[in-house]
Every structure is written in C-alpha cells, then in structure tokens.
Coordinates of C-alpha atoms in Angstrom, one line a residue:
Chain A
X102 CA 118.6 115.8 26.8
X103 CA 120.6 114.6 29.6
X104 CA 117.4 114.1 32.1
X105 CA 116.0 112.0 29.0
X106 CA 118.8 109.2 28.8
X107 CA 118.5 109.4 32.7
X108 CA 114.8 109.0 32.6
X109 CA 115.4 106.4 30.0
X110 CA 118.3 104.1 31.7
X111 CA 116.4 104.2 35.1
X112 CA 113.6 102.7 33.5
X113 CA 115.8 100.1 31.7
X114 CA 118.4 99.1 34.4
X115 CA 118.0 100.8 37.8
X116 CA 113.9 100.3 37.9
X117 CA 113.3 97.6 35.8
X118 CA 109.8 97.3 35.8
X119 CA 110.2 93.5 35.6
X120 CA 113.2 93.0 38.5
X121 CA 113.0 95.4 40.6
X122 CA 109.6 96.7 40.8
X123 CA 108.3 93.2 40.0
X124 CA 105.6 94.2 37.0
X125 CA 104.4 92.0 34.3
X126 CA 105.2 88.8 36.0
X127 CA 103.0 86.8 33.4
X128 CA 105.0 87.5 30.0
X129 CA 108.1 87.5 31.9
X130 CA 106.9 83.7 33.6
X131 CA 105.3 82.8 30.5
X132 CA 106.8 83.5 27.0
X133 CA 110.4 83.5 28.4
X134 CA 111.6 79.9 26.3
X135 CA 112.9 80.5 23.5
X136 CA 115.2 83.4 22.9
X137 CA 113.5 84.0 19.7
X138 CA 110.0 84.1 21.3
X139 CA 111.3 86.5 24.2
X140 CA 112.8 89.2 22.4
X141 CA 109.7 89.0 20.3
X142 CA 107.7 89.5 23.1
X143 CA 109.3 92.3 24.2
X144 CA 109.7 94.2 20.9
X145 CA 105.6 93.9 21.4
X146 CA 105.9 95.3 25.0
X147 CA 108.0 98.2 24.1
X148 CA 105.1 98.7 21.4
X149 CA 102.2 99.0 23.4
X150 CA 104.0 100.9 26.3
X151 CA 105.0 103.7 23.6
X152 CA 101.3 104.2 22.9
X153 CA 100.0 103.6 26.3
X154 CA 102.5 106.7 27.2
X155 CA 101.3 108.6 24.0
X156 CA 97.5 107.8 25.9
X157 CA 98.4 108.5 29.3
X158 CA 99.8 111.9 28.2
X159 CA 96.6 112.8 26.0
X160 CA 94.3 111.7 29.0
X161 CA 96.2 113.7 31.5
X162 CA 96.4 116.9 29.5
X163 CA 92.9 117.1 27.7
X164 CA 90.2 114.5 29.5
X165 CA 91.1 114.1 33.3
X166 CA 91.4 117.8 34.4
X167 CA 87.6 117.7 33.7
X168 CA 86.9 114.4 35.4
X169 CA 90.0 113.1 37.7
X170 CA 87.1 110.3 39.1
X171 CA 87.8 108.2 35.5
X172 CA 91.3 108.0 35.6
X173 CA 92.1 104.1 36.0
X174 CA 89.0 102.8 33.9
X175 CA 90.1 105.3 31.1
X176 CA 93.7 104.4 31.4
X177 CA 92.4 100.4 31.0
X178 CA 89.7 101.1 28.7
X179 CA 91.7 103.5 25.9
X180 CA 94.8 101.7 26.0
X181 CA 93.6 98.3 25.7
X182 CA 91.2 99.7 22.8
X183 CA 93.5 101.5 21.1
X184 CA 96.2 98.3 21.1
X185 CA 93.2 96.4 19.8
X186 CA 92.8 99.3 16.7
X187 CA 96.1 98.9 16.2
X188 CA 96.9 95.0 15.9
X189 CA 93.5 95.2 13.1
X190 CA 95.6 98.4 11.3
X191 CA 99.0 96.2 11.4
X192 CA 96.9 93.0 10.3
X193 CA 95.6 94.3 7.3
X194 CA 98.9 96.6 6.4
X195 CA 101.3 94.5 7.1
X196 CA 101.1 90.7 7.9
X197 CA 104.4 89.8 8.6
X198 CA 104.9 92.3 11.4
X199 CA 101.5 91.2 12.5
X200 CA 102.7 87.4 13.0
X201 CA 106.0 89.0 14.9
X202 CA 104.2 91.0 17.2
X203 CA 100.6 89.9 16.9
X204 CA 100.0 87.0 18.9
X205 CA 101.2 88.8 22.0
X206 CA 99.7 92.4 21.4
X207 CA 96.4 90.7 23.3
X208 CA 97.9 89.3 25.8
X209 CA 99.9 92.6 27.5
X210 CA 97.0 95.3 26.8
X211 CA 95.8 94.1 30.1
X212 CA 98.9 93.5 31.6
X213 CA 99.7 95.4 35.2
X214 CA 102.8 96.7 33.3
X215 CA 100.9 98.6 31.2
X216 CA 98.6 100.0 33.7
X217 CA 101.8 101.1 35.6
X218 CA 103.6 102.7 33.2
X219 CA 100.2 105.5 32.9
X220 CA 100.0 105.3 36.0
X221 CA 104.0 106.2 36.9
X222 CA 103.9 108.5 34.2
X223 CA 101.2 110.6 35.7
X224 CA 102.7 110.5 39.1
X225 CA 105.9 112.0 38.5
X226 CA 104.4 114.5 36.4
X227 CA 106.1 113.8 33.0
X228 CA 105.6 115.6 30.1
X229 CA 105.3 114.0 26.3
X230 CA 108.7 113.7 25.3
X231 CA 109.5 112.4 28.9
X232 CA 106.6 109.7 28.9
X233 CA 108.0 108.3 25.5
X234 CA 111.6 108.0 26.7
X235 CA 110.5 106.3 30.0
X236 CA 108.0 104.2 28.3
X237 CA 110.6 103.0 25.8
X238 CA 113.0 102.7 28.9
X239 CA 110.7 100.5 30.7
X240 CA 110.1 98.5 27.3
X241 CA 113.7 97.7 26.9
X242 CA 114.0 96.8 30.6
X243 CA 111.1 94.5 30.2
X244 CA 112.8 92.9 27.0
X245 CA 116.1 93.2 28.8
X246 CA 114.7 91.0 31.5
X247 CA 112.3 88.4 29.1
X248 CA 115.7 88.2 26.7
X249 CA 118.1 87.1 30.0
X250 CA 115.4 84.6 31.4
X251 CA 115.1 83.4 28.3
X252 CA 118.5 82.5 27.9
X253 CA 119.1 81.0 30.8
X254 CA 116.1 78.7 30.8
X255 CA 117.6 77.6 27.5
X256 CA 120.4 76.1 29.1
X257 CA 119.0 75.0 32.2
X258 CA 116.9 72.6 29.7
X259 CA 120.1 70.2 29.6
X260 CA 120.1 70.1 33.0
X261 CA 119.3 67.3 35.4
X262 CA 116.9 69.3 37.2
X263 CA 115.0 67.5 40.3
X264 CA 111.3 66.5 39.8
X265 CA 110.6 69.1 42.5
X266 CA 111.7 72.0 40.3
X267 CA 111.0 71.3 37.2
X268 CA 109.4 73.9 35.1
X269 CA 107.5 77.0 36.7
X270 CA 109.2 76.1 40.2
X271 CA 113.0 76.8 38.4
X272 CA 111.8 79.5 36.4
X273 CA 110.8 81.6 39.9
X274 CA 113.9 80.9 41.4
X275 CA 115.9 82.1 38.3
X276 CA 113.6 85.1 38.8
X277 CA 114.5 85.6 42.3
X278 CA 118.1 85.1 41.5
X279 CA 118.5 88.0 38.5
X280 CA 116.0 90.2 40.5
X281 CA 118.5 90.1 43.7
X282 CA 121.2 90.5 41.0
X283 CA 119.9 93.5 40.2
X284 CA 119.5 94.9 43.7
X285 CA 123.2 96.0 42.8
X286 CA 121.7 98.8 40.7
X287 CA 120.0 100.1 43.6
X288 CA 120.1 104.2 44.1
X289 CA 122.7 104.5 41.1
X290 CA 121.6 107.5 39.0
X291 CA 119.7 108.6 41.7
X292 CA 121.2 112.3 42.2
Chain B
X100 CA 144.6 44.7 34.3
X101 CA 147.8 43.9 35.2
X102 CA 148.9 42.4 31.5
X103 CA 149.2 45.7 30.0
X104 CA 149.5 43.9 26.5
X105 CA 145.9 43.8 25.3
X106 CA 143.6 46.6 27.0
X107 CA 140.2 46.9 25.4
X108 CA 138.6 50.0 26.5
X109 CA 136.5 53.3 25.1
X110 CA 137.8 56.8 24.7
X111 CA 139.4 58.5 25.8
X112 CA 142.6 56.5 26.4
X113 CA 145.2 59.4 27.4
X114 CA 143.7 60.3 31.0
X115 CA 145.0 62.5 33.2
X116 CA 145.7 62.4 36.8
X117 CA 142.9 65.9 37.1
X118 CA 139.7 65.2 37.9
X119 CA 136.8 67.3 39.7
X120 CA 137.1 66.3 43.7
X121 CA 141.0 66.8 42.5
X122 CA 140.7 70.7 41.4
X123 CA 138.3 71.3 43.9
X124 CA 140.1 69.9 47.4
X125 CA 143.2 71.9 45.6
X126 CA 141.0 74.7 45.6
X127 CA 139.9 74.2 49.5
X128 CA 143.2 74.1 50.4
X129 CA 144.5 77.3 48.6
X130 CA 141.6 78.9 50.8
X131 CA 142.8 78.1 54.0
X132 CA 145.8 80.4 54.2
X133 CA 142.5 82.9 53.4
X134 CA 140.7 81.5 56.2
X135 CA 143.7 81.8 58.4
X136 CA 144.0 85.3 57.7
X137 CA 140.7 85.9 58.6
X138 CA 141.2 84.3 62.1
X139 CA 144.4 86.1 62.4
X140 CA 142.3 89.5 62.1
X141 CA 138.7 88.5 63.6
X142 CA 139.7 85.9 66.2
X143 CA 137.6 83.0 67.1
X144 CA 134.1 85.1 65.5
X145 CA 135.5 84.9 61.5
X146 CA 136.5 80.6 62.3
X147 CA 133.2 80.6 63.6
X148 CA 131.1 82.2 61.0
X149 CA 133.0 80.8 58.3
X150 CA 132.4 77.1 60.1
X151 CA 128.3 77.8 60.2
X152 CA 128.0 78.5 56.6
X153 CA 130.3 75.5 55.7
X154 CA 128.6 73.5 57.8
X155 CA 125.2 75.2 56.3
X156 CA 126.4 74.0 52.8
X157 CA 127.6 70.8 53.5
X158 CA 124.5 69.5 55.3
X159 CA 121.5 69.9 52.5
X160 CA 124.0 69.2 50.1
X161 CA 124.3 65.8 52.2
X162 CA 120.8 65.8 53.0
X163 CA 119.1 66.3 49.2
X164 CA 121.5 65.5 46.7
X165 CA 123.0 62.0 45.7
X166 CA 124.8 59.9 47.8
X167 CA 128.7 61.0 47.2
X168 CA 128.4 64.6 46.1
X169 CA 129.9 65.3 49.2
X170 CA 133.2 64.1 48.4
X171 CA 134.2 66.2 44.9
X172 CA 134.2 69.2 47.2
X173 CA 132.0 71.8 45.9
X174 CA 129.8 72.1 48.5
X175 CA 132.9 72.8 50.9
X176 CA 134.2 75.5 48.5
X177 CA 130.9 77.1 48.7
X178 CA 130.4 76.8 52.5
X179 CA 133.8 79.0 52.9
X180 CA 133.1 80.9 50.5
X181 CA 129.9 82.3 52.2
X182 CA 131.6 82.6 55.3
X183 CA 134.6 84.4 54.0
X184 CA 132.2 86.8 52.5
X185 CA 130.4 87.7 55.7
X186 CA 130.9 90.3 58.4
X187 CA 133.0 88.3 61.3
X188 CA 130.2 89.6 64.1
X189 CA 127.4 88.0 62.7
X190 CA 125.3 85.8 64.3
X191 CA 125.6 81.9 64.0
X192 CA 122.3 81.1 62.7
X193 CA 122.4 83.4 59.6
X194 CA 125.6 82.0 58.2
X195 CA 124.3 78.9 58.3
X196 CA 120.8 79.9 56.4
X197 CA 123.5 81.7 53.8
X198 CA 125.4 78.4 53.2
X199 CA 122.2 76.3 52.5
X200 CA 120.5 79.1 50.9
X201 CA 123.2 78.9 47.8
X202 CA 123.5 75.4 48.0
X203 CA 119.8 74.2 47.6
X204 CA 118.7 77.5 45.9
X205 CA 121.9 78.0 43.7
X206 CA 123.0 74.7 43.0
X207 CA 120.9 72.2 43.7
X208 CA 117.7 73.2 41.8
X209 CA 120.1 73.2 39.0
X210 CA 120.7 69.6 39.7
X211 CA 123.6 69.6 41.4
X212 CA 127.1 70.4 40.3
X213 CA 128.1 71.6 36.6
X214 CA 124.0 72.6 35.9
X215 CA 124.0 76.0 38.2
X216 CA 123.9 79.7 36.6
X217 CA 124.4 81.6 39.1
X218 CA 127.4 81.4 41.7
X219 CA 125.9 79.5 44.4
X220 CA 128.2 81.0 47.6
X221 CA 127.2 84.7 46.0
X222 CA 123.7 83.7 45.9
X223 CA 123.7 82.8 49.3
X224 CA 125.4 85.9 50.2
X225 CA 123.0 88.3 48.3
X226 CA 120.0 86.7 49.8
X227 CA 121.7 87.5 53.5
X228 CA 121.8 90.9 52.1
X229 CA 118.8 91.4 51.3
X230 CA 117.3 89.7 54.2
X231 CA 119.2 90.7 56.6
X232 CA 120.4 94.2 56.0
X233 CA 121.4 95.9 59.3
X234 CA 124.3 92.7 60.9
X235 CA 125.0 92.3 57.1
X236 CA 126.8 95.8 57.2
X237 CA 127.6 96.1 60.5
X238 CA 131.9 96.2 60.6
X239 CA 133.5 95.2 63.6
X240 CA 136.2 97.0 64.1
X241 CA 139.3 95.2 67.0
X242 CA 141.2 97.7 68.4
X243 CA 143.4 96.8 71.2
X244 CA 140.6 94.0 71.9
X245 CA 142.2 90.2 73.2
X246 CA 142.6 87.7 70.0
X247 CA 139.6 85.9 72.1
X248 CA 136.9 88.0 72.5
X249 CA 134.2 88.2 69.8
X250 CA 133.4 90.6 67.3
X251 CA 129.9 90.8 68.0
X252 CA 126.6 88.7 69.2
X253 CA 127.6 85.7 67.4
X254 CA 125.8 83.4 69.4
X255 CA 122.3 85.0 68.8
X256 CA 119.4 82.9 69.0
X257 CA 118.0 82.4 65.6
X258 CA 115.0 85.0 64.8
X259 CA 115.9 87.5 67.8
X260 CA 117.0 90.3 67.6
X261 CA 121.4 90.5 68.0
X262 CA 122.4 92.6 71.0
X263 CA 124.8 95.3 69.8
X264 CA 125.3 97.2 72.8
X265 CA 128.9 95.5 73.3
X266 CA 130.4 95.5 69.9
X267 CA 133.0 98.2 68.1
X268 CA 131.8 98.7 64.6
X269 CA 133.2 100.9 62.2
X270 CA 133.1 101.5 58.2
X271 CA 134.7 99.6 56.1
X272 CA 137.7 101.4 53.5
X273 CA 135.2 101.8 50.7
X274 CA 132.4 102.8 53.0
X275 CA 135.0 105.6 54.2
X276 CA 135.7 106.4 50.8
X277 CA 131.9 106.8 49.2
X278 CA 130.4 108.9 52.3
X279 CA 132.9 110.6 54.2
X280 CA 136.0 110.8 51.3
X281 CA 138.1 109.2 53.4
X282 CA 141.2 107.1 52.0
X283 CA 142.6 104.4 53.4
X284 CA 146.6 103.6 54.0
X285 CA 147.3 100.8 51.1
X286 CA 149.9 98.8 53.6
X287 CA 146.8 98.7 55.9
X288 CA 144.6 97.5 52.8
X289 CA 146.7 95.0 51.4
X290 CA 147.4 93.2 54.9
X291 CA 143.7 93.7 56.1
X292 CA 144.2 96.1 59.4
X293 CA 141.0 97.3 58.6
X294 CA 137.5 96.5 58.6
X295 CA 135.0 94.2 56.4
X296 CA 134.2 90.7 56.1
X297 CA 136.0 87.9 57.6
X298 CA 137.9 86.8 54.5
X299 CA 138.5 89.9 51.6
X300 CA 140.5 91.8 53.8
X301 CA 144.0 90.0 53.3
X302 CA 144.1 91.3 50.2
X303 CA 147.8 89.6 49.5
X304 CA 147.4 86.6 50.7
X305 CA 144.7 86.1 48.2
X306 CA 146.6 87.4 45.3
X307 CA 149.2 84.7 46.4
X308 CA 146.6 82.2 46.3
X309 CA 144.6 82.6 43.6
X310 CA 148.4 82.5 41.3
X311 CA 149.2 79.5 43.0
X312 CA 146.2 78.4 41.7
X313 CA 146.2 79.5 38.1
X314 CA 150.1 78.8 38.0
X315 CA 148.3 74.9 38.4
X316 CA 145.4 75.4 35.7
X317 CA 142.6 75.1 38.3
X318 CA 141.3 78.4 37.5
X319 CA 141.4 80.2 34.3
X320 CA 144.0 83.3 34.8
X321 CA 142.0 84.9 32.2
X322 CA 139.2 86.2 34.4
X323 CA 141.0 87.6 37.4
X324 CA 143.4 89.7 35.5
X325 CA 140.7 90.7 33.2
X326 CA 138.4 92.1 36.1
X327 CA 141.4 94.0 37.9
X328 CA 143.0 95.5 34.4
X329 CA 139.3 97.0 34.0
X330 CA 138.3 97.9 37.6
X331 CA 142.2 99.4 37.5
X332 CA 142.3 101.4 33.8
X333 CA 138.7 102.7 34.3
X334 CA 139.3 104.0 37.8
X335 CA 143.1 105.9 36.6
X336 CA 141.5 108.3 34.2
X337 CA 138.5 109.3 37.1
X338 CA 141.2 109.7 39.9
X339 CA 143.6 111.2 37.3
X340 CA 140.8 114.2 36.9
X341 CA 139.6 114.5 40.6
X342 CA 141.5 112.9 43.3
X343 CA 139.7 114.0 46.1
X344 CA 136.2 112.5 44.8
X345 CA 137.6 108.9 43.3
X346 CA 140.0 106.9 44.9
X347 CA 143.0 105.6 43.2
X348 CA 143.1 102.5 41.2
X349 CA 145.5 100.2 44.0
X350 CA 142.9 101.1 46.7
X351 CA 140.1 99.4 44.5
X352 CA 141.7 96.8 44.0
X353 CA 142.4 96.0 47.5
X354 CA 139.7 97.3 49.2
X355 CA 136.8 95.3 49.8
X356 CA 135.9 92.0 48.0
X357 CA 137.5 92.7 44.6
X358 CA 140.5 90.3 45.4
X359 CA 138.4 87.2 46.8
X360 CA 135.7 87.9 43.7
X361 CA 138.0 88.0 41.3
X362 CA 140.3 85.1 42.2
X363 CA 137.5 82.6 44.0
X364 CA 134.4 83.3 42.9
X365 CA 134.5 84.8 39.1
X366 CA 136.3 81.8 38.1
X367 CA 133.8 79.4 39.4
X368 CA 134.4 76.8 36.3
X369 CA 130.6 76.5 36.2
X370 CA 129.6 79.8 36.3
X371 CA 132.2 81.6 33.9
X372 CA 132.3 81.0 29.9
X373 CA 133.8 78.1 28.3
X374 CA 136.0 80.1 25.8
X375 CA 139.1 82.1 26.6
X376 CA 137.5 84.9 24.2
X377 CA 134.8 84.9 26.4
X378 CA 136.7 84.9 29.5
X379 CA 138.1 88.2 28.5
X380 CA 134.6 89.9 28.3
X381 CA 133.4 88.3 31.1
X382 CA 135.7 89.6 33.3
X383 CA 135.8 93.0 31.5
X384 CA 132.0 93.4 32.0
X385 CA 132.8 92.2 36.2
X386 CA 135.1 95.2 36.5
X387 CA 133.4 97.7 34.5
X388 CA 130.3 96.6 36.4
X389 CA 132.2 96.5 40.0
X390 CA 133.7 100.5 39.2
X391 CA 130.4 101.8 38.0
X392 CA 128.3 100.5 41.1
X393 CA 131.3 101.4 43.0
X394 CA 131.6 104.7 42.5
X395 CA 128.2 106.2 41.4
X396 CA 125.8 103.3 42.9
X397 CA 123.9 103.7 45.8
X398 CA 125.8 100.7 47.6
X399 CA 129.9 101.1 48.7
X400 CA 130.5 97.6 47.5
X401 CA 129.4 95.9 44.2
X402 CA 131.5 92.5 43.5
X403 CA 129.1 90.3 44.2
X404 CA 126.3 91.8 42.3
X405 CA 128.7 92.3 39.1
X406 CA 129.7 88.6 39.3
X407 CA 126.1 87.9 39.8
X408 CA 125.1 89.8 37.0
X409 CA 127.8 88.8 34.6
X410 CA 126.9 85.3 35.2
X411 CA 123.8 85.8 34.1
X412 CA 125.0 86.9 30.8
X413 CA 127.5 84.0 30.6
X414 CA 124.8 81.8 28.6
X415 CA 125.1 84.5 25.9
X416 CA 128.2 85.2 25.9
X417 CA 129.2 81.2 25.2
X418 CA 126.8 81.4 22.4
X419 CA 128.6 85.3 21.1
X420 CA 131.8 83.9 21.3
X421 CA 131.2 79.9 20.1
X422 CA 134.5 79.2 18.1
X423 CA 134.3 78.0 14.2
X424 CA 133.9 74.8 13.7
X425 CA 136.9 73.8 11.3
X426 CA 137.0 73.6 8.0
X427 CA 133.2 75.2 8.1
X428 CA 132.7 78.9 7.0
X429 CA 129.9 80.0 9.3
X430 CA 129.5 79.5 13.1
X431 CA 127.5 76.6 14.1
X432 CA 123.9 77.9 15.5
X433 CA 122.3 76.7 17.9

C-alpha cells in the first residue's frame, strides 16, 4: 500500500511528466487558458492514461512475450484505438461527459505522454495495480501542471506584456519558470 | 496651488507621503546592514559578487524597459538580492548573468514592475542553479585567511572553466546536517561564523531588519512569521522523536536562507497574495514546503524553491481567499 501512494506522488509531484520530464508539451502549451478548459483537459488526460496503463499491462503480459518486435506500434495502435472506441461508447451513453472530455480525447491519444506512460510502465516492470496508480499519478501531475499554467496565464492577461512576448513566447517562459520551480522536488521520495 | 481655497482635483484627495520608489529605497537600505554583514564574513569576494548581480539587474532593466524604471528601486532590490543569495567565491561573470536573468526573464516579460509571478531575484538564482551546479555549491570556508584575500576564482573569465586549486571550501550547516548528521553551534548560526552564501548567514541582523521593516508597513509581517511558526512547529515534533536524525527547530531557522527568504523575498508585494487570509497560507505552504524538501528532499536547501513554488499558487490563492463583497451573500466570481 505504501509503495502505491509512493508510486503514485512521484508520478504527481517529484516526476511530473509535464515539469520535470518535459512530456506532453502540446496540451500543456496549448489548452492551458482558461482554468476551466485546463482542468478539463486534464480530467481527459488522467482518462486515457488509466486505459493506456490498463493496455500497456494486457500487451506486456499476454501479446509481447510472443512478439517483443511490435511493442511501440501496438502500444500506439491499441491505445489510440481503444480511446477512439471509447469517446463513440461515452458519445452515445452519455453526452454531457462527452462535451467535457470529448473534444480533447483526440487530441492526447497520440500524445508523447501517452506513449510514455506504456512505455515507463513496462520498464520498471510494474504490475496492474502499480500501472493504474502511476498512470493516475502521472494524470494528476499533468492536470496539476495544465491547472497552474492555467492560472497564471489568466492573470498575466492584465498585464502590459511587451510585443516581444506576447502569447506563446510568455507561456514558455512561465513553463521554464514552474519547471525550475519544481527542480526543488528533485530526489525526494527517492529511498 | 498655492491658494489652498478652491482645489479642483480627482480621487483620491487624502494622499499619503508612501509611494513605490519610497518603500522600495527603504527597503534597499534595510539590506545594507545585510550586505555589510556579508562583507564582514566574505571580505572583498561577497561586495564583489553582490555588486555584479546588482549591476546585472540594473543594466537591462536600463537597457529594455521604460525610461525611469530605474528610479522606483526594484531592479536594485533585486540585483542584491541575487547576490546576497550566491556563494561569495563565485565568479564575476555568473552573478551578473543571475541579475539580468531575473530581471528580463522574471520581471520584464511580465511587463515590468507589479505584472511578474514569480520572484524575479529567486528566478535568477534557480537558473544559476541549474546552470551552473558545481561554483553554485561550492562553500568557501575563511579560516584564519586576511579580510583581503578572496574566497575563490572570482575573476574567472566568462565560459572557462574557475580554477579551484587555491580556495578553502567546506559544507554549509545544513549540508553538515543532511549528509554527515552534523549540528551546528546556534551562536555560530545566528552571527554567520559558518559557511553559505554571501548574505543568509547573519541570520540576526536580518531578523532586525526585516522588523524594522514590518514595524514601518513595507512588508506584510504576516508572511515571515507565518513561514518560521511552520518551518518551527513542524520541525519540534520530528526532533522531539529522533534527535540525532532531525535537527532542532532554532537551527532551521537560522541555518541557511530561511531568514533572508522569509523576510526579503516571500514578502515581495508582487509576488505574495493581496489578502492577509491569504498571507497566512502562503506563508504556511513556504514553510511546510521549506521542512519537507529540507529534511527528506534530495537537496540540503529548499527556500528558494518553496517561495518559488508558492508563488506560483499565489494566483489561486487570491482567488480562494477573495473577501465578500459587502452587503452581497456570495463571493464575487471571477
């Protein structure tokens, strides 16, 4: 229990997939507004990490023993199928959680995020209950991240920003900024 | 205006004599006894790095912003600020890259004074850090050494390599402390006999400082005494239950930066929350951050990221604790 809320805060604070190992740059550049938007977005992220983990995990265990050559393209090609299943099931079952989550459900299938989280997960050898705590970890990290950028480009919007840094040019140096805030995390819970 | 009889004019009409390049000169000043001690400890290397980063924030801030900025002061606050931060025996060249790091990335990106979210002298700080690891934790340590001589390779050439070979170096109290378990005298602490950077050693003479500046209303008392009561409660239970593995709660409050954080840079009036409710948490969330990284982290020291991190959280925290408007039920939302 206690290596699962370790496995679980890393992922969130210590090796925030966004901050400190610098993964799924376009959601965080991109849909990081509006507060609103942002912890929408992430509530989407720590969605399809969950099943990419639940994937990762069935691929490891029952398909890539036999064939270890297929294990990126059948990482990319299940997970980004299966999100697609799912968005159509939530669609049809429930429309108002499909225009929370919907729109963005596309747009981080493909995301390197994704891909890392199967790939990190296979690395260190994690089993199912492991995979879902660090996947939902990383997803809180991610939304953690989005929900802080968020709120600080809200009120840099006031501000009498220079031509020269207006919009994306700000927003990377905001990044920079939290991400060398968060150096400070460095190597705790690492015993 | 000298007929004071008739005097047509807009709002506000009761103005006081505070103003901005006021609070912030008052602010340089209350530094220097800070600076002094510094010299007192480091000799001529801590005047020296502490004028390079000044100099490195004064100069873009001169150089980019709008004619004039120069006189309200900020920039100067943050130019010693950076330099009071930094190890005495570094070299030249990278305190003055830290000064106009924070400036131009910290502040004026932002757009200058009052727009910034993040503390622009720790900025400039973290991104020596991270740049420059090895002369960013290298202590010099002064024993029996004339008040002259330097701490180490000050006058480096910029992008070459720092010759070490001559300089003392040592660990600073709460490097002692997390890898060797080694406590530190608190006379020696609070007068800063020991090592670390140029300026959070004397841990005294900043406490006296930063009250005479919050017995003027130039900084709100709030936040300091809010970050020590935390770093101080959380830290008596842990030493309570093992001595020998965490220190006691006076030695974190005078060892390392916590003093100069707390006082100086914490209550940065842009960078801190506008309500006194949110002062509190604030500076709560700096100490609990500050003893956490502290004593389990992989780092000895951890002021500057908690302030860091705390103000990035400020923007929510003004909109947690906005007050009620009056005579209205429900909070005003944004």
């Amino acid at each position: 229990m206690e290596n699962l809320l370790w496995i679980l805060l890393s992922a969130m604070v210590v090796n925030n997939f966004t901050l400190a190992l610098f993964l799924g740059l376009c959601p965080f550049m991109g849909v990081s507004a509006r507060v609103g938007t942002a912890l929408r977005m992430g509530m989407a992220n720590v969605f399809v990490l969950t099943i990419t983990s639940l994937c990762a995990w069935f691929l490891n265990s029952f398909v890539l023993p036999h064939a270890p050559y297929l294990r990126l393209i059948s990482f990319i090609v299940v997970i980004a199928s299966l999100v697609q299943i799912v968005e159509m099931v939530i669609k049809k079952v429930s429309p108002t959680l499909f225009r929370q989550l919907g729109i963005f459900l596309p747009l981080i299938t493909t995301n390197c995020a994704i891909l890392g989280l199967a790939i990190f997960q296979t690395n260190r050898g994690y089993d199912l209950l492991e995979g879902l705590f660090f996947a939902l970890g990383a997803g809180l990290g991610l939304t953690l991240a989005l929900v802080l950028m968020a709120s600080i480009r809200e009120t840099t919007e006031l501000a009498d920003v220079p031509d020269l840094a207006k919009g994306t040019a700000l927003v990377l140096i905001v990044a920079g900024s939290l991400s060398l805030a968060f150096m400070g995390f460095a190597g705790l819970l690492s015993t | 205006m000298n007929d004071p009889r008739l005097v047509v004019d807009a709002s506000p009409h009761l103005k006081g004599a505070e103003s901005t390049p006021r609070i912030m000169w008052s602010v340089v000043l209350s530094l220097l006894p800070v600076v002094g001690a510094a010299a007192w400890w480091f000799g001529p290397s801590a005047l020296l790095v502490v004028l390079a980063a000044t100099l490195g924030a004064l100069l873009p801030e001169r150089l980019l912003s709008r004619r004039g900025t120069l006189r309200d002061g900020s920039a100067a606050i943050t130019g010693l600020l950076v330099g009071l931060t930094l190890p005495p025996g570094l070299p030249l060249w990278m305190a003055f890259v830290g000064g106009a790091f924070g400036i131009v990335a910290g502040k004026l990106v932002f757009g200058g004074l009052g727009q910034n979210v993040f503390n622009p002298a720790l900025l400039g700080r973290a991104f020596l850090q991270a740049a420059f690891p090895v002369p960013m934790t290298t202590w010099p340590v002064r024993d029996g050494a004339s008040w002259w001589s330097l701490c180490g390779d000050n006058f480096a050439l910029p992008l070459m390599s720092a010759s070490t070979a001559d300089a003392l170096t040592g660990a600073t109290p709460l490097g002692r402390m997390k890898f060797e378990r080694v406590p530190t005298d608190l006379p020696d602490l609070a007068f800063g006999a020991v090592g670390g950077s140029a300026g959070e050693t004397a841990g005294v003479i900043i406490l006296l400082c930063g009250v005479y500046l919050a017995l003027r209303g130039h900084l709100n008392w709030r936040i300091p005494v809010a970050v020590l009561g935390t770093t101080a409660l959380l830290t008596l239970p842990l030493h309570l239950l093992d001595p020998a593995r965490y220190p006691s709660p006076q030695f974190m409050l005078f060892a390392g930066g916590l003093m100069l954080g707390a006082w100086f840079m914490a209550t940065d009036m842009v960078t801190s929350p506008v309500t006194n409710l949110g002062a509190w948490i604030f500076g709560a969330g700096i100490g609990a951050l500050v003893v956490v990284i502290r004593l389990w982290g992989g780092l000895a020291e951890g002021v500057m990221y908690a302030i860091l991190l705390m103000n990035a959280l400020v923007p929510f925290i003004d909109r947690a604790t906005q007050p009620r408007v009056f005579g209205t039920r429900a909070r005003v939302t944004s």
